[in-house]
Amino acid sequence: VLLLLICLIISTRYEHCILAFAFSISNPKAMHKTMSQPSLVVRFAAPLSGDDDTMDNGALDNSSSSRRRAIAAITSTIITASTTMSAPQSAFADVTNKVASTTALRALTNIKTQLPLRLKPVAQSNNYVGIKQCLREPPIDGIRKNMLVLVRGGEDGPKAGELLQAYKQLILALENMDSSATLGMQGNKKLKDDPFLLSLQYDEVEKALGLFIEVGSAAA
C-alpha cells in the first residue's frame, strides 16, 4: 500500500507539471498572470493533500478522475486556442490578397489605356526599336508582374484555370511582337514582305490584355 501511495504521489506531481506546461503553451499571458499569484500556483500545481495512512481507494479513484477531466479540459483548450489563432491569420491573408489584386487590376487597366498611345503608333509605323523600347518602359513593363499577382491570388479560386490560360495568351502575344521587332532590326525578309504584321500583333496584345483584365476582375 505504501509503495502504491508513493507511485501515486510521483504520478500526480508529473501530471501537474504536464498540465502546467500545456496551459502555458495554450495561454502564455494567463500563465504569466497565474504565476504572479502564489496562491493560484499552489492551488493548480500542488500534489494531492491528506493523510497517506487514511487515503482509501475511493479517494484515489476520485483524484484520478479529476486529473483525467483536467487533462481533457486542457487538451480542449489547446485545440480551441490553436483554431482561434489560425482563423485571424487566414482572414488577414485573404484581405492582403484582395488588396494586392485590386492594385494589380488598376495597374493593368492603366496599361490598357496607354497601349493605343504608346505601343500602337510604333507598331503601325514598323518602328522596331521603338517597339522594343516601349515594351521595356513604364507602365507597359509592369504587365507581367501585375498579371502574376492576379494569377497567384486566384490560384485556389474557380477562375484559376481561365486566369492561367489568359496569362499565357498575353505573354505569348507580347513575346511574338518583341521577337518580330528583333527580326526587323536584323533586316528579316519576312517583315519586309508583310508590313502589317506588327499591327496585327499589336491587336493581339490589346485583345489578350482586355481578356485577362476581364477574367482577373471576375476572379479578384
Tab-separated table of C-alpha atoms in Angstrom:
chain	number	residue	atom	x	y	z
A	1	VAL	CA	0.000	0.000	0.000
A	2	LEU	CA	2.795	2.402	0.897
A	3	LEU	CA	4.544	1.702	-2.434
A	4	LEU	CA	1.302	2.371	-4.290
A	5	LEU	CA	0.896	5.684	-2.498
A	6	ILE	CA	4.451	6.738	-3.359
A	7	CYS	CA	3.863	5.942	-7.069
A	8	LEU	CA	0.614	7.872	-6.974
A	9	ILE	CA	2.264	10.944	-5.478
A	10	ILE	CA	5.044	10.887	-8.113
A	11	SER	CA	2.498	10.422	-10.908
A	12	THR	CA	0.407	13.269	-9.533
A	13	ARG	CA	3.341	15.653	-9.486
A	14	TYR	CA	4.344	14.823	-13.074
A	15	GLU	CA	0.798	15.180	-14.309
A	16	HIS	CA	0.520	18.615	-12.728
A	17	CYS	CA	3.759	19.589	-14.458
A	18	ILE	CA	2.323	18.395	-17.774
A	19	LEU	CA	-0.896	20.327	-17.156
A	20	ALA	CA	1.033	23.475	-16.260
A	21	PHE	CA	3.200	23.143	-19.393
A	22	ALA	CA	0.173	22.594	-21.639
A	23	PHE	CA	-1.644	25.539	-20.086
A	24	SER	CA	1.408	27.796	-20.578
A	25	ILE	CA	1.525	26.890	-24.301
A	26	SER	CA	-2.162	27.458	-24.906
A	27	ASN	CA	-2.354	30.749	-22.971
A	28	PRO	CA	1.063	32.233	-22.078
A	29	LYS	CA	-0.417	35.532	-20.870
A	30	ALA	CA	-2.791	33.844	-18.490
A	31	MET	CA	0.011	31.566	-17.244
A	32	HIS	CA	2.199	34.585	-16.503
A	33	LYS	CA	-0.642	36.158	-14.569
A	34	THR	CA	-1.193	32.924	-12.649
A	35	MET	CA	2.493	32.534	-11.801
A	36	SER	CA	2.496	36.062	-10.363
A	37	GLN	CA	-0.099	34.965	-7.786
A	38	PRO	CA	1.418	32.318	-5.445
A	39	SER	CA	-1.941	31.243	-4.098
A	40	LEU	CA	-3.098	30.291	-7.579
A	41	VAL	CA	0.088	28.393	-8.328
A	42	VAL	CA	-0.254	26.316	-5.212
A	43	ARG	CA	-3.868	25.595	-5.972
A	44	PHE	CA	-3.063	24.487	-9.525
A	45	ALA	CA	0.198	22.605	-9.082
A	46	ALA	CA	0.156	21.278	-5.538
A	47	PRO	CA	0.019	17.478	-5.160
A	48	LEU	CA	-2.894	15.792	-3.511
A	49	SER	CA	-3.037	16.518	0.218
A	50	GLY	CA	-4.227	14.371	3.040
A	51	ASP	CA	-3.113	11.700	5.391
A	52	ASP	CA	-1.366	8.953	3.435
A	53	ASP	CA	-2.357	6.399	6.016
A	54	THR	CA	-6.092	7.194	5.746
A	55	MET	CA	-6.442	7.627	1.998
A	56	ASP	CA	-8.739	4.899	0.659
A	57	ASN	CA	-9.399	3.521	-2.794
A	58	GLY	CA	-12.406	5.825	-3.317
A	59	ALA	CA	-10.231	8.879	-2.851
A	60	LEU	CA	-7.685	7.511	-5.339
A	61	ASP	CA	-10.412	6.937	-7.921
A	62	ASN	CA	-11.806	10.435	-7.414
A	63	SER	CA	-8.393	12.066	-7.746
A	64	SER	CA	-7.637	10.039	-10.882
A	65	SER	CA	-10.973	11.043	-12.388
A	66	SER	CA	-10.284	14.684	-11.535
A	67	ARG	CA	-6.889	14.531	-13.200
A	68	ARG	CA	-8.353	12.917	-16.313
A	69	ARG	CA	-11.016	15.618	-16.517
A	70	ALA	CA	-8.373	18.309	-16.071
A	71	ILE	CA	-6.186	16.841	-18.824
A	72	ALA	CA	-9.189	16.633	-21.150
A	73	ALA	CA	-10.079	20.261	-20.389
A	74	ILE	CA	-6.526	21.480	-21.072
A	75	THR	CA	-6.357	19.495	-24.320
A	76	SER	CA	-9.619	21.039	-25.441
A	77	THR	CA	-8.292	24.495	-24.544
A	78	ILE	CA	-5.135	23.943	-26.620
A	79	ILE	CA	-7.120	22.812	-29.662
A	80	THR	CA	-9.537	25.716	-29.344
A	81	ALA	CA	-6.699	28.220	-28.930
A	82	SER	CA	-4.861	26.861	-31.983
A	83	THR	CA	-8.000	27.093	-34.112
A	84	THR	CA	-8.739	30.599	-32.867
A	85	MET	CA	-5.191	31.761	-33.633
A	86	SER	CA	-5.184	30.327	-37.169
A	87	ALA	CA	-8.523	31.900	-38.151
A	88	PRO	CA	-7.330	35.555	-37.974
A	89	GLN	CA	-4.199	34.665	-39.961
A	90	SER	CA	-6.313	33.195	-42.775
A	91	ALA	CA	-8.580	36.225	-42.753
A	92	PHE	CA	-5.553	38.543	-42.880
A	93	ALA	CA	-4.127	36.623	-45.859
A	94	ASP	CA	-7.444	36.927	-47.699
A	95	VAL	CA	-7.546	40.682	-47.119
A	96	THR	CA	-3.931	41.055	-48.261
A	97	ASN	CA	-4.610	39.117	-51.487
A	98	LYS	CA	-7.726	41.189	-52.110
A	99	VAL	CA	-5.852	44.474	-51.772
A	100	ALA	CA	-2.950	43.252	-53.950
A	101	SER	CA	-5.326	42.000	-56.658
A	102	THR	CA	-7.235	45.286	-56.694
A	103	THR	CA	-3.993	47.235	-57.072
A	104	ALA	CA	-2.804	44.936	-59.875
A	105	LEU	CA	-6.104	45.300	-61.747
A	106	ARG	CA	-5.883	49.064	-61.501
A	107	ALA	CA	-2.344	48.996	-62.901
A	108	LEU	CA	-3.337	46.722	-65.809
A	109	THR	CA	-6.313	48.922	-66.631
A	110	ASN	CA	-3.979	51.901	-66.784
A	111	ILE	CA	-1.628	49.982	-69.084
A	112	LYS	CA	-4.544	49.171	-71.375
A	113	THR	CA	-5.313	52.872	-71.770
A	114	GLN	CA	-1.648	53.543	-72.573
A	115	LEU	CA	-1.268	50.892	-75.286
A	116	PRO	CA	-3.005	52.895	-78.054
A	117	LEU	CA	-0.953	55.958	-77.134
A	118	ARG	CA	2.469	54.340	-76.824
A	119	LEU	CA	2.671	50.942	-78.477
A	120	LYS	CA	0.200	51.232	-81.341
A	121	PRO	CA	1.909	54.131	-83.182
A	122	VAL	CA	5.334	52.442	-83.252
A	123	ALA	CA	3.747	49.148	-84.315
A	124	GLN	CA	1.848	50.731	-87.214
A	125	SER	CA	4.958	52.542	-88.401
A	126	ASN	CA	7.110	49.389	-88.095
A	127	ASN	CA	9.419	51.175	-85.694
A	128	TYR	CA	11.302	48.136	-84.445
A	129	VAL	CA	13.496	49.977	-81.983
A	130	GLY	CA	10.508	51.925	-80.714
A	131	ILE	CA	8.555	48.704	-80.078
A	132	LYS	CA	11.319	47.078	-78.048
A	133	GLN	CA	11.856	50.264	-76.086
A	134	CYS	CA	8.151	50.723	-75.387
A	135	LEU	CA	7.757	47.183	-74.084
A	136	ARG	CA	10.521	47.812	-71.564
A	137	GLU	CA	9.393	51.179	-70.243
A	138	PRO	CA	6.772	52.040	-67.604
A	139	PRO	CA	3.949	51.411	-67.386
A	140	ILE	CA	3.937	48.624	-70.013
A	141	ASP	CA	6.946	46.874	-68.488
A	142	GLY	CA	4.770	46.104	-65.428
A	143	ILE	CA	2.335	43.848	-67.307
A	144	ARG	CA	3.930	40.542	-66.319
A	145	LYS	CA	4.375	41.484	-62.648
A	146	ASN	CA	0.769	42.602	-62.187
A	147	MET	CA	-0.607	39.600	-64.046
A	148	LEU	CA	1.309	37.264	-61.741
A	149	VAL	CA	-0.233	38.961	-58.699
A	150	LEU	CA	-3.701	38.102	-60.012
A	151	VAL	CA	-2.736	34.561	-61.034
A	152	ARG	CA	-1.293	33.781	-57.600
A	153	GLY	CA	-4.181	35.465	-55.797
A	154	GLY	CA	-6.738	33.392	-57.691
A	155	GLU	CA	-4.909	30.064	-57.847
A	156	ASP	CA	-7.356	28.490	-55.370
A	157	GLY	CA	-10.465	30.051	-56.895
A	158	PRO	CA	-12.895	28.864	-59.574
A	159	LYS	CA	-11.250	31.091	-62.211
A	160	ALA	CA	-7.733	29.726	-61.686
A	161	GLY	CA	-7.637	27.822	-64.986
A	162	GLU	CA	-9.025	30.723	-67.018
A	163	LEU	CA	-6.598	33.145	-65.380
A	164	LEU	CA	-3.608	30.976	-66.197
A	165	GLN	CA	-4.754	30.491	-69.797
A	166	ALA	CA	-5.318	34.235	-70.265
A	167	TYR	CA	-1.893	34.905	-68.755
A	168	LYS	CA	-0.160	32.545	-71.188
A	169	GLN	CA	-2.054	34.027	-74.120
A	170	LEU	CA	-0.987	37.581	-73.306
A	171	ILE	CA	2.638	36.625	-72.625
A	172	LEU	CA	2.762	34.805	-75.969
A	173	ALA	CA	1.353	37.846	-77.792
A	174	LEU	CA	3.932	40.148	-76.186
A	175	GLU	CA	6.806	37.768	-76.943
A	176	ASN	CA	5.729	37.397	-80.575
A	177	MET	CA	5.700	41.154	-81.019
A	178	ASP	CA	9.064	41.566	-79.330
A	179	SER	CA	10.573	38.781	-81.459
A	180	SER	CA	9.232	40.361	-84.659
A	181	ALA	CA	10.801	43.678	-83.700
A	182	THR	CA	14.130	41.910	-83.164
A	183	LEU	CA	13.890	40.266	-86.570
A	184	GLY	CA	13.015	43.603	-88.132
A	185	MET	CA	16.117	45.181	-86.661
A	186	GLN	CA	18.110	42.339	-88.212
A	187	GLY	CA	16.613	43.041	-91.640
A	188	ASN	CA	14.424	39.933	-91.780
A	189	LYS	CA	12.800	39.499	-95.195
A	190	LYS	CA	9.515	38.218	-93.742
A	191	LEU	CA	8.787	41.547	-92.086
A	192	LYS	CA	9.651	43.480	-95.219
A	193	ASP	CA	7.187	41.373	-97.184
A	194	ASP	CA	4.458	41.800	-94.567
A	195	PRO	CA	4.389	45.429	-93.393
A	196	PHE	CA	1.145	44.863	-91.445
A	197	LEU	CA	2.449	42.020	-89.269
A	198	LEU	CA	3.340	44.223	-86.309
A	199	SER	CA	-0.033	45.992	-86.469
A	200	LEU	CA	-1.793	42.630	-86.294
A	201	GLN	CA	0.411	41.549	-83.418
A	202	TYR	CA	-0.429	44.753	-81.569
A	203	ASP	CA	-4.134	43.932	-81.957
A	204	GLU	CA	-3.472	40.509	-80.417
A	205	VAL	CA	-1.706	42.112	-77.448
A	206	GLU	CA	-4.541	44.567	-76.840
A	207	LYS	CA	-7.181	41.840	-77.136
A	208	ALA	CA	-5.296	39.456	-74.824
A	209	LEU	CA	-4.838	42.177	-72.202
A	210	GLY	CA	-8.539	43.014	-72.295
A	211	LEU	CA	-9.418	39.346	-71.805
A	212	PHE	CA	-7.032	38.957	-68.894
A	213	ILE	CA	-8.452	42.032	-67.151
A	214	GLU	CA	-11.957	40.664	-67.618
A	215	VAL	CA	-11.110	37.268	-66.124
A	216	GLY	CA	-8.996	38.828	-63.406
A	217	SER	CA	-11.827	41.145	-62.360
A	218	ALA	CA	-14.167	38.174	-62.019
A	219	ALA	CA	-11.605	36.211	-60.003
A	220	ALA	CA	-10.496	39.028	-57.672
